[in-house]
Short mmCIF file of C-alpha atoms and ligand atoms in Angstrom, two decimals:
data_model
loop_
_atom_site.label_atom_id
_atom_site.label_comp_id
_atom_site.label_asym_id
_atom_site.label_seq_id
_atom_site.Cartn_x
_atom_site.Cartn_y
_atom_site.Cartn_z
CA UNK A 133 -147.00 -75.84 -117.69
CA UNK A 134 -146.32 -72.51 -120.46
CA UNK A 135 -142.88 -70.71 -120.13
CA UNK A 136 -144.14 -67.07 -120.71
CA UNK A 137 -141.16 -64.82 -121.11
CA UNK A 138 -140.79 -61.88 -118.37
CA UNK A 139 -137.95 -58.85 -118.81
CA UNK A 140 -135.51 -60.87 -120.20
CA UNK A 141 -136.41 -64.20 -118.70
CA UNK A 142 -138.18 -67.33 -119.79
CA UNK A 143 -139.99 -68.67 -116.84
CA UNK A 144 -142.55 -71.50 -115.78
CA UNK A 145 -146.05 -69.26 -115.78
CA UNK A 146 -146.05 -69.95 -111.80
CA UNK A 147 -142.93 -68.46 -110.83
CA UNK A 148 -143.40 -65.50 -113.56
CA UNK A 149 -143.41 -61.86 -111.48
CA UNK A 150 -144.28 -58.32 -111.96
CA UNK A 151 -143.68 -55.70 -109.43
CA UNK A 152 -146.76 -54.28 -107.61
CA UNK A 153 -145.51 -50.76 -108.81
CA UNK A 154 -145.70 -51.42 -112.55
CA UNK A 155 -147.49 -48.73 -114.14
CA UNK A 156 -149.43 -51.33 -116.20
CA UNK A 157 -150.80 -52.83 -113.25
CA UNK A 158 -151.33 -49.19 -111.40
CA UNK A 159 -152.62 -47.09 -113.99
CA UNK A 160 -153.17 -49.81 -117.51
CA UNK A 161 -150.28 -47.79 -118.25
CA UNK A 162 -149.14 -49.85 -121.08
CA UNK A 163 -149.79 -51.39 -124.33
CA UNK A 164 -150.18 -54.96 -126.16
CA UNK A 165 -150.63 -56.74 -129.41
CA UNK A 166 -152.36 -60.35 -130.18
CA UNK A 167 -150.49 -62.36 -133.79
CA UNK A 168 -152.08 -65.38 -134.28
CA UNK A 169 -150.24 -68.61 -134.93
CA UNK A 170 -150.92 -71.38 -137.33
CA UNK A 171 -148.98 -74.28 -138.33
CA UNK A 172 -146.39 -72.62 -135.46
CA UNK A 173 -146.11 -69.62 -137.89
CA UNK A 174 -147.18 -66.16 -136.86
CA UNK A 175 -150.22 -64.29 -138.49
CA UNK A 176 -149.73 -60.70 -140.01
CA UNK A 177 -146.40 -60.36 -137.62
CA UNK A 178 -145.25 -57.07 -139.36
CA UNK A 179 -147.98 -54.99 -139.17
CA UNK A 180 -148.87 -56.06 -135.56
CA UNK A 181 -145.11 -54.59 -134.64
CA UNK A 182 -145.67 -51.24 -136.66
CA UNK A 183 -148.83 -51.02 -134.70
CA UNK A 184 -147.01 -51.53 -131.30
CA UNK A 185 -144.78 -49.07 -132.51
CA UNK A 186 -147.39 -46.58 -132.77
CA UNK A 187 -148.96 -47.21 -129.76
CA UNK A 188 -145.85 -46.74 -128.03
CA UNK A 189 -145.13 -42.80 -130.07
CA UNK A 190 -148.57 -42.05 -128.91
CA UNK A 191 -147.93 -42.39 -125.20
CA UNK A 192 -144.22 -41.76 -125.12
CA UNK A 193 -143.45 -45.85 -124.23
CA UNK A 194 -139.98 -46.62 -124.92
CA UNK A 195 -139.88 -50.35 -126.60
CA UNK A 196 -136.29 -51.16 -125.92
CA UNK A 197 -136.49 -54.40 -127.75
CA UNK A 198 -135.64 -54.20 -131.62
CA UNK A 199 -138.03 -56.03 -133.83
CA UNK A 200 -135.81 -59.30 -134.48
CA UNK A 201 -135.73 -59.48 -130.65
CA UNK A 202 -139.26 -59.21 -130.06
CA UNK A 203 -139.68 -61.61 -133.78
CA UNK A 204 -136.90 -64.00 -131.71
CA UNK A 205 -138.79 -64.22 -128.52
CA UNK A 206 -142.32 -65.03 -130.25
CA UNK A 207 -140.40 -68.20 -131.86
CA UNK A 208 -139.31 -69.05 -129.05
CA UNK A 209 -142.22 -68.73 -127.14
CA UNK A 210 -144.11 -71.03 -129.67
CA UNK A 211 -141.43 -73.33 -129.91
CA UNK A 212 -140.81 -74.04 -126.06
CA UNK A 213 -144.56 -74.29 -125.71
CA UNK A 214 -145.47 -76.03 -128.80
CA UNK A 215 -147.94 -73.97 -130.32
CA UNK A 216 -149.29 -75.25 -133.44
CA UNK A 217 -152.88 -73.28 -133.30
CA UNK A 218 -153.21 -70.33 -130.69
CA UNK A 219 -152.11 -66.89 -130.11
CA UNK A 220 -148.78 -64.69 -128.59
CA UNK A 221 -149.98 -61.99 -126.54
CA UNK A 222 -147.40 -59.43 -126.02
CA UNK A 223 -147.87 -56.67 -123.53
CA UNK A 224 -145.46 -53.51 -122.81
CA UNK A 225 -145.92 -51.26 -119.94
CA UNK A 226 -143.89 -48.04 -118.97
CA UNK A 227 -142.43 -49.75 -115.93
CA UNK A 228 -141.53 -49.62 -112.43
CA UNK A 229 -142.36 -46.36 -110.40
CA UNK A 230 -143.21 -45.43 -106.96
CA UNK A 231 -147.13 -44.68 -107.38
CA UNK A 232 -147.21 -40.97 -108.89
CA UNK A 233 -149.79 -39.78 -111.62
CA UNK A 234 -146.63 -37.50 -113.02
CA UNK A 235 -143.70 -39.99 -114.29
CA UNK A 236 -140.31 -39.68 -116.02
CA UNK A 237 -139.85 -42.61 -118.97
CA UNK A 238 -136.85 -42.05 -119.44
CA UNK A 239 -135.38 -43.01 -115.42
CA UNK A 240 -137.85 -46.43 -116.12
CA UNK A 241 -137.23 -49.82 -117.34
CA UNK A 242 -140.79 -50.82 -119.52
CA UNK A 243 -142.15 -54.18 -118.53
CA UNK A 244 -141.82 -56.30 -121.49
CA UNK A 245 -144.33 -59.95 -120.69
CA UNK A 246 -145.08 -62.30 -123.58
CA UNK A 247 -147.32 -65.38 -123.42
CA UNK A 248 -149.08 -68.38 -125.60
CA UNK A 249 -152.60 -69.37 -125.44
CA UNK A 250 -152.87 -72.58 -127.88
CA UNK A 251 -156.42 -72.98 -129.09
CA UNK A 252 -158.09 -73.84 -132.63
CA UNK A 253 -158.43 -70.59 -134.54
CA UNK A 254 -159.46 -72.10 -137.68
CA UNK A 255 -162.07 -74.46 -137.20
CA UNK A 256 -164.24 -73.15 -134.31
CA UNK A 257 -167.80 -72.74 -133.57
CA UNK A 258 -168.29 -69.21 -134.25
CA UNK A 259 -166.86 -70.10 -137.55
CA UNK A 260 -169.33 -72.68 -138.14
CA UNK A 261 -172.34 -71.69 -136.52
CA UNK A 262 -171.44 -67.72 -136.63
CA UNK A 263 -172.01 -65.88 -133.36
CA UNK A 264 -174.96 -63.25 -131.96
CA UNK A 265 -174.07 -59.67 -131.37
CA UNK A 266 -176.29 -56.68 -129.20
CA UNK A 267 -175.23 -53.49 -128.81
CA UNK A 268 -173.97 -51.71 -126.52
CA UNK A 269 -173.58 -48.12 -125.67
CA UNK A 270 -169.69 -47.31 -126.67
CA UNK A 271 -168.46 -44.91 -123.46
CA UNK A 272 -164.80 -45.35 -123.87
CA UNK A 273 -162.04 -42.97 -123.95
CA UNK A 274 -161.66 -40.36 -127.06
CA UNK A 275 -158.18 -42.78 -128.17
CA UNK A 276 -159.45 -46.18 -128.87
CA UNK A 277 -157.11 -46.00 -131.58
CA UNK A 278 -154.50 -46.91 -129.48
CA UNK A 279 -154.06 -50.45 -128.43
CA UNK A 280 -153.75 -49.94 -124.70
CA UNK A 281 -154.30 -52.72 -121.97
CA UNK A 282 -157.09 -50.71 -120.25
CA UNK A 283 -159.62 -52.48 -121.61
CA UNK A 284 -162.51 -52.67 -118.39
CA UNK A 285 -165.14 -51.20 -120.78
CA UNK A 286 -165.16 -53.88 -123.51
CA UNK A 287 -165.21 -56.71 -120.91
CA UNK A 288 -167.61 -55.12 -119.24
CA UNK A 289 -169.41 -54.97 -122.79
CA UNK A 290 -169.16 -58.32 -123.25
CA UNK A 291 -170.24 -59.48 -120.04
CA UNK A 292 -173.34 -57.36 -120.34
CA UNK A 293 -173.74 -59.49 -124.31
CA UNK A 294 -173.34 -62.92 -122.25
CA UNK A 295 -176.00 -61.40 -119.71
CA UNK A 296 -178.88 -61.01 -122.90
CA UNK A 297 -177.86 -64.18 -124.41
CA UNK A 298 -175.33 -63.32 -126.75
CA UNK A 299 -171.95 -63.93 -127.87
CA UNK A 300 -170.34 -60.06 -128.59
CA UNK A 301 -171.39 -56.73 -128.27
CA UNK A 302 -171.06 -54.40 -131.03
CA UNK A 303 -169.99 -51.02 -129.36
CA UNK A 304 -172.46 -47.88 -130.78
CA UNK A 305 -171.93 -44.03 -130.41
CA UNK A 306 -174.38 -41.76 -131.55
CA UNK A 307 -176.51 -44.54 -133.28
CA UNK A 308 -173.17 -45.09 -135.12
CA UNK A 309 -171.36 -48.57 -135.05
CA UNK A 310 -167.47 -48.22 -134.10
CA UNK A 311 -165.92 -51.57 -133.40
CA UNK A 312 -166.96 -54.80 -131.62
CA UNK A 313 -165.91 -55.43 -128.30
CA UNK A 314 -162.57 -57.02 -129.26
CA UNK A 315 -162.97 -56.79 -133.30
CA UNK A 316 -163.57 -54.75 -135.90
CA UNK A 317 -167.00 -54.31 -137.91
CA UNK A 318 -168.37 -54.94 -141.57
CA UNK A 319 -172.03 -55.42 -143.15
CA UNK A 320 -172.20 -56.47 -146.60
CA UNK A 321 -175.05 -54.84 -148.83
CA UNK A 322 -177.69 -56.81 -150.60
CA UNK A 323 -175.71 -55.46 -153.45
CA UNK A 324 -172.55 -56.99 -152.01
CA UNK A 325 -170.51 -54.07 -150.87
CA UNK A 326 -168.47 -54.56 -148.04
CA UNK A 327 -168.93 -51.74 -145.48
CA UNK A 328 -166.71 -50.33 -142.17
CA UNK A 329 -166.01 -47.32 -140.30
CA UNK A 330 -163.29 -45.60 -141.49
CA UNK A 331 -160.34 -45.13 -139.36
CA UNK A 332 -160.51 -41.88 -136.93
CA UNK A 333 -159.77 -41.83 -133.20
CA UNK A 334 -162.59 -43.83 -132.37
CA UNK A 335 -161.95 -47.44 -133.32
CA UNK A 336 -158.87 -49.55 -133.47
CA UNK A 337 -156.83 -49.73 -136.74
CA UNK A 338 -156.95 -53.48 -136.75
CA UNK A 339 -154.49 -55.92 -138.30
CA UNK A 340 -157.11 -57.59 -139.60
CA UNK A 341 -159.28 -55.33 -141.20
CA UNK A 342 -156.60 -53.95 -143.03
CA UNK A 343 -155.08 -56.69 -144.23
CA UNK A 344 -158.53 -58.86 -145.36
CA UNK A 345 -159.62 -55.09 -147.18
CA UNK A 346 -156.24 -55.35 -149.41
CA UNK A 347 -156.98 -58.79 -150.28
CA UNK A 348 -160.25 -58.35 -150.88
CA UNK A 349 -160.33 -55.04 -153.11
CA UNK A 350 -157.11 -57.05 -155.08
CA UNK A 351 -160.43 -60.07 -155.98
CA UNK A 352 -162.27 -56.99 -156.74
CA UNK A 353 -164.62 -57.07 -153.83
CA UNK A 354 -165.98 -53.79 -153.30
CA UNK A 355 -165.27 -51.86 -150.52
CA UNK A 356 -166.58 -48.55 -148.44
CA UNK A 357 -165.59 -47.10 -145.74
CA UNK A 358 -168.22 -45.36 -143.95
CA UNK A 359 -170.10 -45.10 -140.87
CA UNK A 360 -173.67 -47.04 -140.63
CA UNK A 361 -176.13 -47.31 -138.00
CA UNK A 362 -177.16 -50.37 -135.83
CA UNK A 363 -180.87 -50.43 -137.91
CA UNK A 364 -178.64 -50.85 -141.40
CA UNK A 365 -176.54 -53.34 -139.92
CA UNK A 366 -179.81 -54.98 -138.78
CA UNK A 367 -180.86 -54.48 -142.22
CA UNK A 368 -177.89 -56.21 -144.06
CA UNK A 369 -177.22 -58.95 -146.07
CA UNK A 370 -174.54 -60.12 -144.34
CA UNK A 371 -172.15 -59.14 -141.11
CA UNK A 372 -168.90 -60.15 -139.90
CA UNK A 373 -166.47 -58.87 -137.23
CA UNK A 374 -162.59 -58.83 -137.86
CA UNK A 375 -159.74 -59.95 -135.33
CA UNK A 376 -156.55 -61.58 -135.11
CA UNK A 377 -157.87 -64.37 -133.11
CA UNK A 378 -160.96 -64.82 -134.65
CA UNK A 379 -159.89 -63.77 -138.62
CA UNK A 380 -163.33 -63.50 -140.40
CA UNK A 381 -166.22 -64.23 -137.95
CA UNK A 382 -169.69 -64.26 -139.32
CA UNK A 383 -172.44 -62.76 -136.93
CA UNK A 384 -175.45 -63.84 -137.42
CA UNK A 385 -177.99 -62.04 -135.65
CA UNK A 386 -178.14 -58.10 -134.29
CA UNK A 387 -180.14 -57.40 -131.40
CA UNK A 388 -181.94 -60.41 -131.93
CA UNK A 389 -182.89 -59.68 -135.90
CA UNK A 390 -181.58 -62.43 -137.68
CA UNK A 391 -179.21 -61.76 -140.56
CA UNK A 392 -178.56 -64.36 -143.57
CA UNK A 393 -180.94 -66.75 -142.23
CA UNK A 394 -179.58 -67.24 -139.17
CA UNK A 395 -176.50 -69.07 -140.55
CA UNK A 396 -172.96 -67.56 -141.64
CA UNK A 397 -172.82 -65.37 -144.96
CA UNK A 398 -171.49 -66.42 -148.52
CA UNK A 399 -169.79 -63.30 -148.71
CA UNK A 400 -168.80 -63.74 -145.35
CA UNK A 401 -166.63 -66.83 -145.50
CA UNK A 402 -165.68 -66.36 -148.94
CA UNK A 403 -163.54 -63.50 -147.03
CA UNK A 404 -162.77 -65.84 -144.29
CA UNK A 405 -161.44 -68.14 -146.73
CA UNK A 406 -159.62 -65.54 -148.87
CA UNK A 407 -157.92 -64.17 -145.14
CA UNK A 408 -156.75 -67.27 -144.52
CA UNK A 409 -155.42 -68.46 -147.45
CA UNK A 410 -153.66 -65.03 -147.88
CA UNK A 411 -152.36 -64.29 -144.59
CA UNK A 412 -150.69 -67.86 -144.08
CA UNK A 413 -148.63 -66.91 -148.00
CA UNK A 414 -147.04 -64.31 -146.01
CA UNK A 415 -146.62 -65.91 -142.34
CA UNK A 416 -143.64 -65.81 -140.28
N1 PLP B 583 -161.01 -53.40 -132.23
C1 PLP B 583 -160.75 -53.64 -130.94
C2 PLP B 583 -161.37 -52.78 -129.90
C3 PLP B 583 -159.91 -54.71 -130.56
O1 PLP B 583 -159.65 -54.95 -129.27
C4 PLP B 583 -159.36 -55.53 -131.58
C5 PLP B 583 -158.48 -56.66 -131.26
O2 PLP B 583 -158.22 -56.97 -130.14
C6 PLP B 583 -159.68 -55.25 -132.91
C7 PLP B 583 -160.49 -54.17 -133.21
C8 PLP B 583 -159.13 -56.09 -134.03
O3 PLP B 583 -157.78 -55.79 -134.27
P1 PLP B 583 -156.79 -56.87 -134.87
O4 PLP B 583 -157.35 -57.29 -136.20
O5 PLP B 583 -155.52 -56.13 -135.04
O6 PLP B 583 -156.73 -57.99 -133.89
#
């Protein structure tokens, strides 16, 4: 059985409690980040923390916790547990408060909860076989660049890509791609330029992205970011999605076109490979 950590606590995951008031549970009143662990070392750990930091300024959370706590209890976590391959999944809510749309932070304890999930993250099927991607109308709030727990709309996204046979959706607004479901998006050109949304209000700044864009513009990969339609990315050489469980993930058909012949990208996991090999350099 997991020990998942709950306001101070580490606890066996059946005896772990949160109040029926929390504002996370009332209102998805909170926030979360995913690092990804390999070898028992965490992925990208800084920039998922400056993230939650964000997150939190934008909504007014308070994250009690200083960094080398929150760094502390992720060891932890992956040492009682013994992750070797998997993910942390931290979540932070604004706390405890009779149910009340108005509330005051400041007289609240957040709700700090951190868990493991060991699974492979380097060798799985999407990363062999690449996965299938439709898309889906993207109705979500006007901040999806902040990385809040209320996330109904993407699994209800996804659950309507299982429903036509496919793996992910790929979320579309005005014809324009913004994100996948869980991920970030990317087509590469026939003349190999990598392309993504720029950052804005509408998609998720992800870990990811950010970090496999530095290391690829430093091999000279070109890179631009700009908005493109669901008939280029049907159109493309290559696609890929970006996450921090997934890393580099090569999708290989759109709406049922088929992209790369139906089989994972060179450009695509050359990337993967270059994320990996990077991001584990500079793992905690
Ligand atoms: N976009 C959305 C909507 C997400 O939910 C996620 C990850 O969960 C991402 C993008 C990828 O972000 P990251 O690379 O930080 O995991």
């Amino acid at each position: 059985m997991r020990t998942v950590y709950v306001n101070g606590a580490y606890v066996p995951e059946n005896e772990a409690r949160v109040s029926v008031f929390d504002r996370g549970f009332l209102f998805a009143d909170g926030i979360y980040e995913v690092a990804a662990v390999i070898g028992g070392k965490l992925i990208d750990f800084p920039a998922h923390l400056n993230r939650l930091h964000r997150s939190a300024d934008e909504l007014g959370l308070r994250v009690d916790a200083s960094n080398e706590e929150l760094l502390a209890i992720h060891r932890e976590l992956i040492s009682r547990n013994g992750i070797s391959e998997g993910v942390v999944y931290m979540q932070m809510t604004r706390g405890v408060a009779d149910r009340d749309f108005a509330y005051d932070t400041d007289s609240m304890e957040p709700t700090l909860v951190l868990f493991t999930q060991s699974r492979p993250l380097l060798e799985t099927s999407t990363s062999k076989n690449g996965m299938s991607i439709v898309s889906v109308e993207d109705i979500r709030w006007g901040r999806c660049d902040i990385k809040t727990v209320q996330l109904l709309y993407p699994s209800m996204a996804k659950m309507e890509a299982r429903s036509r046979g496919a793996d992910d959706a790929w979320l579309v607004r005005d014809g324009m791609v913004t994100e996948g479901s869980s991920s970030n998006a990317f087509i590469v050109t026939g003349n190999g330029i990598i392309v993504t949304r720029p950052l804005s209000n509408a998609i998720l700044p992800g870990i990811t992205r950010s970090a496999l864009m530095s290391y690829a513009a430093a091999t000279g990969t070109r890179i631009a970011e700009r908005t493109f339609s669901i008939e280029e990315a049907k159109d493309a050489a290559e696609a890929f999605v970006t996450s921090a469980s997934v890393f580099v993930g090569p999708v290989i058909s759109i709406d049922g076109v088929e992209l790369s012949g139906g089989k994972p990208g060179p450009v695509t996991m050359g990337l993967r490979k270059t994320y990996i090999t990077e991001s584990l350099k500079r793992a905690n």
